[in-house]
Coordinates of C-alpha atoms and ligand atoms in Angstrom, one line a residue:
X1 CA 13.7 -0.9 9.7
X2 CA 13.2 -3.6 12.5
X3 CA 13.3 -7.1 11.4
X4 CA 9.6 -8.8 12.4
X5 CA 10.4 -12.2 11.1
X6 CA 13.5 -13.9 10.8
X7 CA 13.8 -17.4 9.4
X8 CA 17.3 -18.8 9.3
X9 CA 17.4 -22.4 7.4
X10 CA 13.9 -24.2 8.5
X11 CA 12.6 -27.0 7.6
X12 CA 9.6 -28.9 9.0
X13 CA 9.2 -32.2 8.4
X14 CA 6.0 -34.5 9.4
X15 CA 6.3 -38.2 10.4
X16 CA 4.7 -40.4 8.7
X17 CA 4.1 -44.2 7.8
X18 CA 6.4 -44.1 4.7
X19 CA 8.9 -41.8 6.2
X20 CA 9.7 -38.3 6.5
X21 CA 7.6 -35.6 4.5
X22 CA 9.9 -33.0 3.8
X23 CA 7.2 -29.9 3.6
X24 CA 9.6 -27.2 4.3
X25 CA 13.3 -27.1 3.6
X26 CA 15.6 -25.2 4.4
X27 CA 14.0 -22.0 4.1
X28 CA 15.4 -17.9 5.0
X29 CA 13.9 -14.8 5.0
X30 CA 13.4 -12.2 6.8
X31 CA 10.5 -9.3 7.3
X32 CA 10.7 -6.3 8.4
X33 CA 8.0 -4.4 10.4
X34 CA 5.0 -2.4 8.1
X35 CA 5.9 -4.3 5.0
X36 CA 3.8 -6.8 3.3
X37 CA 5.4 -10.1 1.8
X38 CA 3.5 -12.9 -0.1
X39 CA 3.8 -16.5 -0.3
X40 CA 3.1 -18.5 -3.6
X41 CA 3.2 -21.8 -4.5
X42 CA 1.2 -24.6 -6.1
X43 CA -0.7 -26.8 -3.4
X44 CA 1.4 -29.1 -1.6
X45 CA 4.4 -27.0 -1.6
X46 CA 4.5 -26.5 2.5
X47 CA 3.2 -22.8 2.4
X48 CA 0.8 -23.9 5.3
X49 CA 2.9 -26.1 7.4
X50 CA 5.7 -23.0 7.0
X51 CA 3.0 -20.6 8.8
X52 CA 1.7 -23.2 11.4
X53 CA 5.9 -23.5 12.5
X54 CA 6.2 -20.0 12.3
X55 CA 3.2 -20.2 15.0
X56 CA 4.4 -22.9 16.9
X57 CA 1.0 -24.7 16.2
X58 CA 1.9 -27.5 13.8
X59 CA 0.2 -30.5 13.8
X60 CA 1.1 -33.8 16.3
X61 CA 3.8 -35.2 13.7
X62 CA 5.2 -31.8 12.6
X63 CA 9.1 -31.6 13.2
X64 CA 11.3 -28.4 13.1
X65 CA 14.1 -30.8 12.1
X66 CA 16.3 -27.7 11.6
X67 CA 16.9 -23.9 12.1
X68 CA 15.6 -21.2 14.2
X69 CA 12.2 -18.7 13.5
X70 CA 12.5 -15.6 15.2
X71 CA 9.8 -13.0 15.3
X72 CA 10.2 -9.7 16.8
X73 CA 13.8 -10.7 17.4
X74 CA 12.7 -14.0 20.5
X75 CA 13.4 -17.4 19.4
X76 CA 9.3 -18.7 19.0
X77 CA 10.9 -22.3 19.7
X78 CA 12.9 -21.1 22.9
X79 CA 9.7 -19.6 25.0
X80 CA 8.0 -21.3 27.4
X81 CA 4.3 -22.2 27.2
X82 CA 3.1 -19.9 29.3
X83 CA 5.8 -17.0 27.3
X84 CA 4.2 -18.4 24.3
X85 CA 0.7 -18.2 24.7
X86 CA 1.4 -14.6 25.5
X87 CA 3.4 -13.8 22.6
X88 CA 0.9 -15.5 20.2
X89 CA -2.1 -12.9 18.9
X90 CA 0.1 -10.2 20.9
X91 CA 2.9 -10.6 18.7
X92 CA 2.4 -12.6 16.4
X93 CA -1.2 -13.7 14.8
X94 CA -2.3 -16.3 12.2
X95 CA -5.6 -15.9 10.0
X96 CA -5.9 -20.0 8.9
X97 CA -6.4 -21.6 5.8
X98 CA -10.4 -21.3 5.8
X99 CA -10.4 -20.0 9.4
X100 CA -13.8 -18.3 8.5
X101 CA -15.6 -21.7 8.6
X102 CA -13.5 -22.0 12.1
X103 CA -15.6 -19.8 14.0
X104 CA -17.0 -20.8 16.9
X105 CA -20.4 -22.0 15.8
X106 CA -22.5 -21.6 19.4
X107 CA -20.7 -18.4 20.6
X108 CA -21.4 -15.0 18.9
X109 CA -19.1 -12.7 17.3
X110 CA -19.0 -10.5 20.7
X111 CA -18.0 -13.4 22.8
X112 CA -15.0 -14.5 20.5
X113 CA -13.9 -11.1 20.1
X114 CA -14.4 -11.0 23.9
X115 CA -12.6 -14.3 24.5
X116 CA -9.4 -12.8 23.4
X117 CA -9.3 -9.6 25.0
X118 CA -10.1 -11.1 28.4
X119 CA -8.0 -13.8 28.0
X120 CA -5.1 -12.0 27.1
X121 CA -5.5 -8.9 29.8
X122 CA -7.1 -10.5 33.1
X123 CA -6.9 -7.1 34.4
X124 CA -9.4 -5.4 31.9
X125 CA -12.7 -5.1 32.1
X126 CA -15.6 -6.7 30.6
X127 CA -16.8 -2.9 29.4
X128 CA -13.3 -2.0 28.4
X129 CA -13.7 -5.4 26.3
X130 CA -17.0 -4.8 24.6
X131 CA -15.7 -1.6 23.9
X132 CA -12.6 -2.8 22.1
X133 CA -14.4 -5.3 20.2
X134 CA -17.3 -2.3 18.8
X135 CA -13.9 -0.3 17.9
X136 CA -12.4 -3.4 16.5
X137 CA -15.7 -4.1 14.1
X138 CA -15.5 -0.6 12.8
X139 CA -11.9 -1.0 11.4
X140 CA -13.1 -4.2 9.6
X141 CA -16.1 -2.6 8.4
X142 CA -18.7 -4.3 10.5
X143 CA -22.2 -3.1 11.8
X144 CA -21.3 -3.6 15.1
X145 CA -25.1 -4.7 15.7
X146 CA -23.8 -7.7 14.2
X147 CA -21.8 -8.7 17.9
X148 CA -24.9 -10.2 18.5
X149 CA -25.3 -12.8 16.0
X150 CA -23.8 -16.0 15.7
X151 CA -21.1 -16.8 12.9
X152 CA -24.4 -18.7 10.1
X153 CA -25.7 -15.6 10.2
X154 CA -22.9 -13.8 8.9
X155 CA -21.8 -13.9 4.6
X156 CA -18.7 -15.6 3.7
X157 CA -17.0 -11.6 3.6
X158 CA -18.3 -10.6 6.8
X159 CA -17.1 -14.0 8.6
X160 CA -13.6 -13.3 7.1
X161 CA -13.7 -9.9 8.4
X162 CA -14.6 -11.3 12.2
X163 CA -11.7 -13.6 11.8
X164 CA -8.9 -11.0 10.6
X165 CA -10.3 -8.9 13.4
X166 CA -9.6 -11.5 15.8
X167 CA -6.0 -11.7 14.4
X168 CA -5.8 -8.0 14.5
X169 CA -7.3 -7.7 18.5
X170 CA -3.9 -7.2 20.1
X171 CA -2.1 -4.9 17.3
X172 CA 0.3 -8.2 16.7
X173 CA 3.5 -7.1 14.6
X174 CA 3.7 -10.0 12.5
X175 CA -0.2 -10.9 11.2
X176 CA 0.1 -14.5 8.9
X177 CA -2.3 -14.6 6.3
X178 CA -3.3 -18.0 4.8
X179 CA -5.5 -17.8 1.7
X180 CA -7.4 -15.0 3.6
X181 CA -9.9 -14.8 0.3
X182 CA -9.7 -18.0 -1.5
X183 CA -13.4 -18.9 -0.4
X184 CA -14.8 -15.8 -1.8
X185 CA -16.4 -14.5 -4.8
X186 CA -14.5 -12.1 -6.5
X187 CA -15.8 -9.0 -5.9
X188 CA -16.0 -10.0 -2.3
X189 CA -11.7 -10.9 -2.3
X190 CA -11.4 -7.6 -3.9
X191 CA -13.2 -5.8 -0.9
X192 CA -11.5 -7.8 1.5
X193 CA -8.5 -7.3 -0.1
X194 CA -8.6 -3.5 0.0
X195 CA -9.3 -3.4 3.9
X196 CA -6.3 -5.3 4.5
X197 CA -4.3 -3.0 2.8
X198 CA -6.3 -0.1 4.4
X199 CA -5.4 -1.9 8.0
X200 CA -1.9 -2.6 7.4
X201 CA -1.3 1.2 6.0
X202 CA -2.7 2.0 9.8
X203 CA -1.3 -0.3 11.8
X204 CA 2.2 -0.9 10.1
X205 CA 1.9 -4.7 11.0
X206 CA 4.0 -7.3 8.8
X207 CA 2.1 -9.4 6.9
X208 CA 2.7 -12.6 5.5
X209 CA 0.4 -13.3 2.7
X210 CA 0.2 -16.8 1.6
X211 CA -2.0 -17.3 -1.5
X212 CA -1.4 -19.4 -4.9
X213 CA -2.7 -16.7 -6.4
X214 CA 0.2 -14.7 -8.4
X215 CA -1.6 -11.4 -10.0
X216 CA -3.4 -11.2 -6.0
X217 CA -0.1 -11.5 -4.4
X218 CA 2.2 -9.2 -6.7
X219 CA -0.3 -6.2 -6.3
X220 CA -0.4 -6.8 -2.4
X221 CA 2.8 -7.2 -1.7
X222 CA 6.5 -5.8 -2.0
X223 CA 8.4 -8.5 -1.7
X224 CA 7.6 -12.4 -3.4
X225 CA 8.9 -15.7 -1.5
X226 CA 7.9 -18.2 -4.5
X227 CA 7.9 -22.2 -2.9
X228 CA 8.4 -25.1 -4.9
X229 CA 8.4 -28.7 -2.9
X230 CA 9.3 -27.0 0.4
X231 CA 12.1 -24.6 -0.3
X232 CA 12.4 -20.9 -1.8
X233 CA 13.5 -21.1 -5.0
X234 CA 13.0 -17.5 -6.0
X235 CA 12.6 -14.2 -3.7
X236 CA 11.9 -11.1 -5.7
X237 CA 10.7 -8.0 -4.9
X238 CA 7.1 -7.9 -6.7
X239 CA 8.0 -5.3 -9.3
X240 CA 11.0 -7.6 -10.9
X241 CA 8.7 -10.6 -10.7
X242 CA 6.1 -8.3 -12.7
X243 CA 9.1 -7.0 -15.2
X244 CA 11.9 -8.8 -15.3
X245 CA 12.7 -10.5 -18.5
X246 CA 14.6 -13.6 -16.8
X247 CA 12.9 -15.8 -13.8
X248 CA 13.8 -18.9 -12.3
X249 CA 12.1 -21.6 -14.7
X250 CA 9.5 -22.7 -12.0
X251 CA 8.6 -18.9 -11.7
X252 CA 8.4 -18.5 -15.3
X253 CA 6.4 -21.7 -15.5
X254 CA 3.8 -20.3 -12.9
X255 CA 3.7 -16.5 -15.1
X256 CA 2.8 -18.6 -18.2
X257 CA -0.3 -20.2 -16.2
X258 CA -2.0 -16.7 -15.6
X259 CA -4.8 -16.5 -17.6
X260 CA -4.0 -14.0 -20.9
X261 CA -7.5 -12.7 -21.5
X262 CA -7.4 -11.3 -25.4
X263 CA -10.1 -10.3 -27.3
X264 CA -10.9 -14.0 -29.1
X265 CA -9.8 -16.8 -26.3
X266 CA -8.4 -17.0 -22.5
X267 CA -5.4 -18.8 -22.6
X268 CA -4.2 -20.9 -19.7
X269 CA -0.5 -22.6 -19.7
X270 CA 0.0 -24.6 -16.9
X271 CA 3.2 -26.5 -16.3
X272 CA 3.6 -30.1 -17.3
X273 CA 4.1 -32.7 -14.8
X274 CA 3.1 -32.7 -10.9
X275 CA 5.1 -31.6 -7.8
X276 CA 7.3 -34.4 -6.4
X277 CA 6.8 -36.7 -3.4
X278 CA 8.4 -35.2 -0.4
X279 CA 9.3 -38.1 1.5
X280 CA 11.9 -39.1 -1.8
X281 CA 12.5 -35.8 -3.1
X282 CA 14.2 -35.9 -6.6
X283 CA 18.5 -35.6 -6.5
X284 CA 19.5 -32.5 -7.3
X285 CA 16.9 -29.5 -8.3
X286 CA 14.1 -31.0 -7.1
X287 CA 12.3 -29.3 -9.8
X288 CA 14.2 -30.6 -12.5
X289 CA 11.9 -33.7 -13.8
X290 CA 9.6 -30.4 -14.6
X291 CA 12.1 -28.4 -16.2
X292 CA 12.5 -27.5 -19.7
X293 CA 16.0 -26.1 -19.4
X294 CA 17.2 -29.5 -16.8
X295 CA 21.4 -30.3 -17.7
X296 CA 22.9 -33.3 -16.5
X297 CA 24.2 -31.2 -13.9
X298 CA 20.4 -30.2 -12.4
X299 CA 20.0 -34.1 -11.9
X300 CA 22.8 -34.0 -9.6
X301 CA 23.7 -31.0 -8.1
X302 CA 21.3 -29.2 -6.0
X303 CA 21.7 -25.2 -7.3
X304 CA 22.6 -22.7 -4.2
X305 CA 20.6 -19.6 -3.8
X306 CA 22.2 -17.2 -5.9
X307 CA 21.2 -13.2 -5.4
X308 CA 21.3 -11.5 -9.1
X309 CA 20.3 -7.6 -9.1
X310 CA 17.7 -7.2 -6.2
X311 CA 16.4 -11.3 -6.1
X312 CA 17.9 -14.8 -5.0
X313 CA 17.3 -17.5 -7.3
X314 CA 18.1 -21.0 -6.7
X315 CA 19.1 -22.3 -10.2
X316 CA 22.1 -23.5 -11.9
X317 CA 20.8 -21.6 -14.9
X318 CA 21.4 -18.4 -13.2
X319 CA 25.0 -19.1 -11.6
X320 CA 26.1 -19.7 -15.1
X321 CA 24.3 -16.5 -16.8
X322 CA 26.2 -14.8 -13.6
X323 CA 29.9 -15.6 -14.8
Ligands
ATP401 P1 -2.3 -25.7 -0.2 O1 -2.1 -24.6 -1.2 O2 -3.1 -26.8 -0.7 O3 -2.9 -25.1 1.1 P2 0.3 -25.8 1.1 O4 1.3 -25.2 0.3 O5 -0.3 -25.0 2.2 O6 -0.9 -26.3 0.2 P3 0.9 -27.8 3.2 O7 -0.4 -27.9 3.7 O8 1.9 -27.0 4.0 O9 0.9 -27.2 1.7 O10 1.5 -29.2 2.9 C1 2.8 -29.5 2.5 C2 3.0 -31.0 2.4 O11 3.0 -31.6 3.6 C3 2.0 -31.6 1.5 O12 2.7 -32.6 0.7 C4 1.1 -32.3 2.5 O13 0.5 -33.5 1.9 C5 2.0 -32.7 3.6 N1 1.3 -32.7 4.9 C6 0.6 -31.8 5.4 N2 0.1 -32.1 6.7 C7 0.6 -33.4 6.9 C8 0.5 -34.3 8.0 N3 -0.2 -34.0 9.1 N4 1.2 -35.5 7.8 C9 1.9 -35.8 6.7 N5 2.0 -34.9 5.7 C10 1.4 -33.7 5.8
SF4_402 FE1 15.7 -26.1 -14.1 FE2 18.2 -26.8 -13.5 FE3 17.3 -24.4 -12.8 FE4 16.5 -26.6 -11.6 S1 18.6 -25.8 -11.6 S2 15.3 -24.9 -12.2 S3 16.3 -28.0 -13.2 S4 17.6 -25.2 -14.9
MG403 MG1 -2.2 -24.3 2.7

């Protein structure tokens, strides 16, 4: 399988007035093409900024203070403007955090569909466009009478179908996901949900699907990147997460909070504490003021990414339970 995204040891970091926020840290993985990988983590922990980089559309006083993002094998930091604005939404495509309230509010749905084709492909045709974007509504499920109308008139659902069809306009191989249903009610996620996974089965794109949701995300996708104050701390493939009886403690912590309906009471565990301030991250695991099994050695040491059976796990825990 072809890689489709390869991140080698990134961090972003954003300037500010009491110093460097350290929102993604030294981070690898890689995707490979027609396979679908989630991102979870609580909010805060630089899921966001790590799909902007992967963009190359952070914001003013965003740093990639180290390592290289490759997607479909080019450096995304090496390419010119011009290469880049090419390679974005042909290549590679982003559906933003709450990108269906992003819509253009004076254009209709027609001309933003429009917009991209024509300003992607100066040599098509405005009737070779319209006709994309009529072909492109029926794969998300759209009357295509609804070109016409302007993004108020549109539900919530159908809004966030017009945006992933924008993302989707140039069959990109790498299509970034960002709380694509967060908004929604839920039996509007769920339908959303499915014609994702209907696309996806079609087009073989890669997705990565960024969510804090963990039931959403382990039933998407195949293969789990779980963040914690910028970094990876575990990455799974979704049915160990689901049935493993060991985790990292952070992951453990975040299987506890999903609600256990029973017959009598829901149940919600969250984990004690809050995530840490960036700018002074704690010494060693950064998680350890959170953690119920923290050593004197977690204090100090930051744990290495370890890779036990199929997963990599960055806790001292685990290197010990490895000897
Ligand atoms: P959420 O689930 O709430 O969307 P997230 O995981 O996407 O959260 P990010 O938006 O990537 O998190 O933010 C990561 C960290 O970077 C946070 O601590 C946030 O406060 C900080 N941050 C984001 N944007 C800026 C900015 N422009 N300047 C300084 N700090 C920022
Ligand atoms: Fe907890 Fe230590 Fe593992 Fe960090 S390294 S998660 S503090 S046990
Ligand atoms: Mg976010």
């Amino acid at each position: 399988k072809q890689p489709v995204l390869e991140l080698q040891h990134v961090s972003v970091g954003y300037d500010s007035p009491a110093g460097m926020v350290q929102a993604v840290n030294d981070v690898s993985l890689t995707i490979y093409e027609n396979t679908i990988v989630g991102l979870i983590g609580e909010s805060g922990s630089g899921k966001s900024t790590l799909g902007n980089a992967i963009m190359h559309l952070m914001k003013n006083n965003a740093v990639l203070t180290s390592g290289t993002i490759k997607v479909m094998g080019k450096d995304v930091y090496s390419l010119t403007k011009n290469e880049l604005r090419k390679f974005r939404w042909s290549q590679m495509a982003m559906v933003f955090q709450s990108a269906m309230n992003a819509l253009n509010p004076v254009l209709t749905v027609e001309d933003q569909i429009l917009d991209v084709f024509l300003s992607h492909d100066k040599s098509m045709s405005k009737k070779e466009a319209k006709k994309r974007a009529r072909e492109l509504m029926d794969v998300v499920s759209i009357d295509p009478r609804y070109l016409k109308s302007y993004p108020h008139e549109l539900s919530g659902g159908m809004r966030q179908r017009v945006v992933i069809a924008i993302a989707i306009a140039l069959d990109p191989k790498l299509v970034i996901m960002d709380e694509p249903t967060t908004a929604l009610d839920v039996v509007v996620q769920r339908s959303i949900l499915d014609k994702i996974k209907e696309i996806q089965k079609v087009k073989k794109f890669a997705i990565l699907f960024i969510s804090h949701d963990f039931s959403l995300v382990s039933e998407l996708a195949s293969k789990v990147a779980i963040m914690y104050a910028g970094r990876f701390i575990e990455v799974t493939d979704s049915h160990s997460l689901m049935n493993a009886k060991e985790h990292h403690p952070y992951t453990e912590g975040l299987i506890r909070a999903i609600p256990h309906l029973t017959a009598e009471e829901v149940t919600i565990e969250g984990i004690p504490g809050n995530p840490p301030n960036l700018v002074e991250l704690p010494t060693g695991c950064a998680y350890h003021p959170r953690c119920r099994y923290a050593n004197e050695l977690c204090k100090k040491k930051r744990p290495e990414m370890r890779h036990v059976d199929t997963r990599d796990i960055e806790c001292h825990l685990y290197e010990t339970v490895q000897k």
